[in-house]
mmCIF file of C-alpha atoms in Angstrom:
data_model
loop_
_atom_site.group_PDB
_atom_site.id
_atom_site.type_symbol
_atom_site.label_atom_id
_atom_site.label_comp_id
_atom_site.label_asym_id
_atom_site.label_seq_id
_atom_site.Cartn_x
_atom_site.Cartn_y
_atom_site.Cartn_z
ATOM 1 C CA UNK A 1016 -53.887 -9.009 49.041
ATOM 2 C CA UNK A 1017 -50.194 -8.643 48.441
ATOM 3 C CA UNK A 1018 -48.784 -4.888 47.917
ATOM 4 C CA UNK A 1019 -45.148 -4.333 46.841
ATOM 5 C CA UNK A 1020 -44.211 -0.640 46.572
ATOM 6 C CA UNK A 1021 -40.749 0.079 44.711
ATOM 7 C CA UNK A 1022 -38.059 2.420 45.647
ATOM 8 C CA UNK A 1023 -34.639 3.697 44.181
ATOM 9 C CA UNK A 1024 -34.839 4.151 40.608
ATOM 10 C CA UNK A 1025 -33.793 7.149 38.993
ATOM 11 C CA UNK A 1026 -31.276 8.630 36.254
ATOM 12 C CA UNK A 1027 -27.798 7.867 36.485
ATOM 13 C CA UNK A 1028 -25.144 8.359 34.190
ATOM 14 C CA UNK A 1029 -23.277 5.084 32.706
ATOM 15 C CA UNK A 1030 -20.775 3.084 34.837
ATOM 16 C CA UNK A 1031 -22.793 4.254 37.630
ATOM 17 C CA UNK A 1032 -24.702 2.394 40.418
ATOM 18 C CA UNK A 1033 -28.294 1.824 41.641
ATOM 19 C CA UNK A 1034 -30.121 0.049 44.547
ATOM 20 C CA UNK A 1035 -33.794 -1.200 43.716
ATOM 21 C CA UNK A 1036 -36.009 -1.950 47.270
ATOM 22 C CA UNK A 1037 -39.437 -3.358 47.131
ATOM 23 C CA UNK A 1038 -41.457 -4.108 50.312
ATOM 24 C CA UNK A 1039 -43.828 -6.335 50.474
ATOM 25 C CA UNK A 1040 -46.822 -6.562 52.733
ATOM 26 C CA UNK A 1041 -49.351 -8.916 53.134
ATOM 27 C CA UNK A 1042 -49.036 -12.744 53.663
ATOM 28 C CA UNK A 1043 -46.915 -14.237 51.408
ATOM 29 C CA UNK A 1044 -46.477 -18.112 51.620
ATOM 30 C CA UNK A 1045 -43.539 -20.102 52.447
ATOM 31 C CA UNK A 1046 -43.256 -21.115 48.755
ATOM 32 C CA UNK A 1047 -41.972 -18.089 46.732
ATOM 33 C CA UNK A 1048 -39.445 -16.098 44.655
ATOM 34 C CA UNK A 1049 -38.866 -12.458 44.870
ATOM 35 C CA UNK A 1050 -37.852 -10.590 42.067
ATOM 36 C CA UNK A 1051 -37.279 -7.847 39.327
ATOM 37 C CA UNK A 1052 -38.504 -7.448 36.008
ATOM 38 C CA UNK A 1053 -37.965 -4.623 33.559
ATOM 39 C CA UNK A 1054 -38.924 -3.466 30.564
ATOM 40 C CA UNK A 1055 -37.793 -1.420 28.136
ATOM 41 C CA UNK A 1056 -39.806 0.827 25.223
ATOM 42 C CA UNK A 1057 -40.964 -1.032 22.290
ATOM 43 C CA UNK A 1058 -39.573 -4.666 24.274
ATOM 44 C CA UNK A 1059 -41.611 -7.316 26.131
ATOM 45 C CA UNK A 1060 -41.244 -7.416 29.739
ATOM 46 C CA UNK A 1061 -37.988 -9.452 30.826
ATOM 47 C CA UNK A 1062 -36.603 -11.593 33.827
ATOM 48 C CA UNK A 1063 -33.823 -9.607 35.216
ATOM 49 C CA UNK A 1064 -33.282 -11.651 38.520
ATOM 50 C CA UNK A 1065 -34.884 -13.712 41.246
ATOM 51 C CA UNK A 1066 -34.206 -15.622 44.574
ATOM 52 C CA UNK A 1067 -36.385 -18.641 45.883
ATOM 53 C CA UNK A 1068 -37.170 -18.664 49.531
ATOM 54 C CA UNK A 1069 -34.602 -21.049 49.509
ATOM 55 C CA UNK A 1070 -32.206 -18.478 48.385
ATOM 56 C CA UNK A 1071 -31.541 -19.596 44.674
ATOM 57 C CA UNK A 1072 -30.949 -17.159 42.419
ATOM 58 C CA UNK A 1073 -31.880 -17.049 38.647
ATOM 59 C CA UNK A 1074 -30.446 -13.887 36.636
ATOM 60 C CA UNK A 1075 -30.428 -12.952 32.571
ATOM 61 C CA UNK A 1076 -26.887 -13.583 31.461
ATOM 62 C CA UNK A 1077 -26.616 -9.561 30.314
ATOM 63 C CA UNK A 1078 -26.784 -8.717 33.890
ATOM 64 C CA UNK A 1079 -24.972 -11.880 35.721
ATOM 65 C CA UNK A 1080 -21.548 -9.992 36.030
ATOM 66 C CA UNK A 1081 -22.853 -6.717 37.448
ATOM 67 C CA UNK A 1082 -26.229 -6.866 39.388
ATOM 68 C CA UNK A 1083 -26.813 -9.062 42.582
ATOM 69 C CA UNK A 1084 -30.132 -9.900 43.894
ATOM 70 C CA UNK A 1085 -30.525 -10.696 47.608
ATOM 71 C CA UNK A 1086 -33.876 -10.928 50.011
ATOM 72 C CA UNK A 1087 -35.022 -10.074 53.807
ATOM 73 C CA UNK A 1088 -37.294 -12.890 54.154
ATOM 74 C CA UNK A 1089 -38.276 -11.898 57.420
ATOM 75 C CA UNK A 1090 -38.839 -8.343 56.028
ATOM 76 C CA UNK A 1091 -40.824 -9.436 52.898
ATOM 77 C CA UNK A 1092 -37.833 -7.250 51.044
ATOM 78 C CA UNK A 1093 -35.896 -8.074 48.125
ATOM 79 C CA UNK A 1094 -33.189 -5.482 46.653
ATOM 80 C CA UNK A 1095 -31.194 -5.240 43.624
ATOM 81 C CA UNK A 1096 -27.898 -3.527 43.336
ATOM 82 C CA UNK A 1097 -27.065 -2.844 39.814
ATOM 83 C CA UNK A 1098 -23.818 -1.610 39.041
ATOM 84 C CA UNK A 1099 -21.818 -0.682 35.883
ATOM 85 C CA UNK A 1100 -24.823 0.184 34.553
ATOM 86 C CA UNK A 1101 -25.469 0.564 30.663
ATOM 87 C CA UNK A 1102 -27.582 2.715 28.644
ATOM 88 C CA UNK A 1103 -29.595 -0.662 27.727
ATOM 89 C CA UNK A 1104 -30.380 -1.082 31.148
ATOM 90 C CA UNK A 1105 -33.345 1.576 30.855
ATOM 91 C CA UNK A 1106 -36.548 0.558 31.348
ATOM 92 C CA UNK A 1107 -39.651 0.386 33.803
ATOM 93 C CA UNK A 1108 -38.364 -2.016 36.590
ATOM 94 C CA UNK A 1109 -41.069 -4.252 37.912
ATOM 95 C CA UNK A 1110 -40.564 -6.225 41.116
ATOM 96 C CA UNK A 1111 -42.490 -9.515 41.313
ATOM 97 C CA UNK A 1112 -43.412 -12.008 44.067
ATOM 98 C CA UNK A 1113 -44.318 -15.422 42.612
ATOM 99 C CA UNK A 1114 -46.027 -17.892 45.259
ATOM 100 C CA UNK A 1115 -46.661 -21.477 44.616
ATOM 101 C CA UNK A 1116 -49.544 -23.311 46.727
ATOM 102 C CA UNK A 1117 -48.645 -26.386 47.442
ATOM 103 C CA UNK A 1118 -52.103 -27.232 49.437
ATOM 104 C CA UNK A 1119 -53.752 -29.255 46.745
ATOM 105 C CA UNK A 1120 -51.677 -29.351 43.714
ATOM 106 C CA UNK A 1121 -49.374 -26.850 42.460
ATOM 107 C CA UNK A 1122 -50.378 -23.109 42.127
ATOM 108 C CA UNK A 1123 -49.045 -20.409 41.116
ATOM 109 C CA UNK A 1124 -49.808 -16.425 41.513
ATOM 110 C CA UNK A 1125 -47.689 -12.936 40.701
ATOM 111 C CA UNK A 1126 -48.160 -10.021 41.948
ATOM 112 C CA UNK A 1127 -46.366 -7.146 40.692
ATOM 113 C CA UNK A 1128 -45.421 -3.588 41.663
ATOM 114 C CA UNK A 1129 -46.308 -0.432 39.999
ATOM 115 C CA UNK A 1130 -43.071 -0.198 38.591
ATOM 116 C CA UNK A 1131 -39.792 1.834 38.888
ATOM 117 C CA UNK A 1132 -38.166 4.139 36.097
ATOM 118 C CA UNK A 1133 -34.194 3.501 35.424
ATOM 119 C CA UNK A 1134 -32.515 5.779 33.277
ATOM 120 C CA UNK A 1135 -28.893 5.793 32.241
ATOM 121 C CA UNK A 1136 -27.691 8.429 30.274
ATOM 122 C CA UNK A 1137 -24.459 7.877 28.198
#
């Protein structure tokens, strides 16, 4: 099975910066996104950003203009660097490795990391 194991969260205070790892290990297919996910107390579980294999990049507008998402494919890493962070950027930050099967027909599977505590203080 797929493990990914998250490093770099932490408290920071606002306008400051983090870097989010995860590693993956296992085999993950050729057909994939890598990505984060956070969530916040008393919110559902959002999309913060993600990069194909291919190296598109999705990303929630509230983050667009200061986090950037980029992937070791060849590592089975994807990072996050969040700067100018905001007090509404707390949350549990999930990464997420989506693979499609393209075998027989289309299908997809997530796996998901424990999870990674952000805190910004104001």
């Amino acid at each position: 099975q797929v493990r990914l194991v998250e490093s770099g969260g932490g408290l920071v205070q606002a306008g400051g910066s983090l870097r989010l790892s995860c590693a993956a290990s296992g085999t993950i297919g050729s057909f994939n996104y890598m990505g984060w996910y956070r969530q916040a107390p008393g919110k559902r579980r959002e999309l913060v950003a993600q990069i194909s294999n291919g190296g598109m990049i999705t990303s929630a507008d509230s983050v667009k203009d200061r986090f950037s998402i980029s992937r070791d494919t060849a590592k089975n890493m994807v990072n996050l660097q969040m700067n100018s962070l905001k007090p509404d950027d707390t949350g549990v930050y999930y990464c997420n490795v989506r693979t499609v099967d393209t075998t027989v027909v289309p299908f997809v599977k997530d796996y998901w990391g424990q999870g990674t505590q952000v805190t910004v203080s104001s």
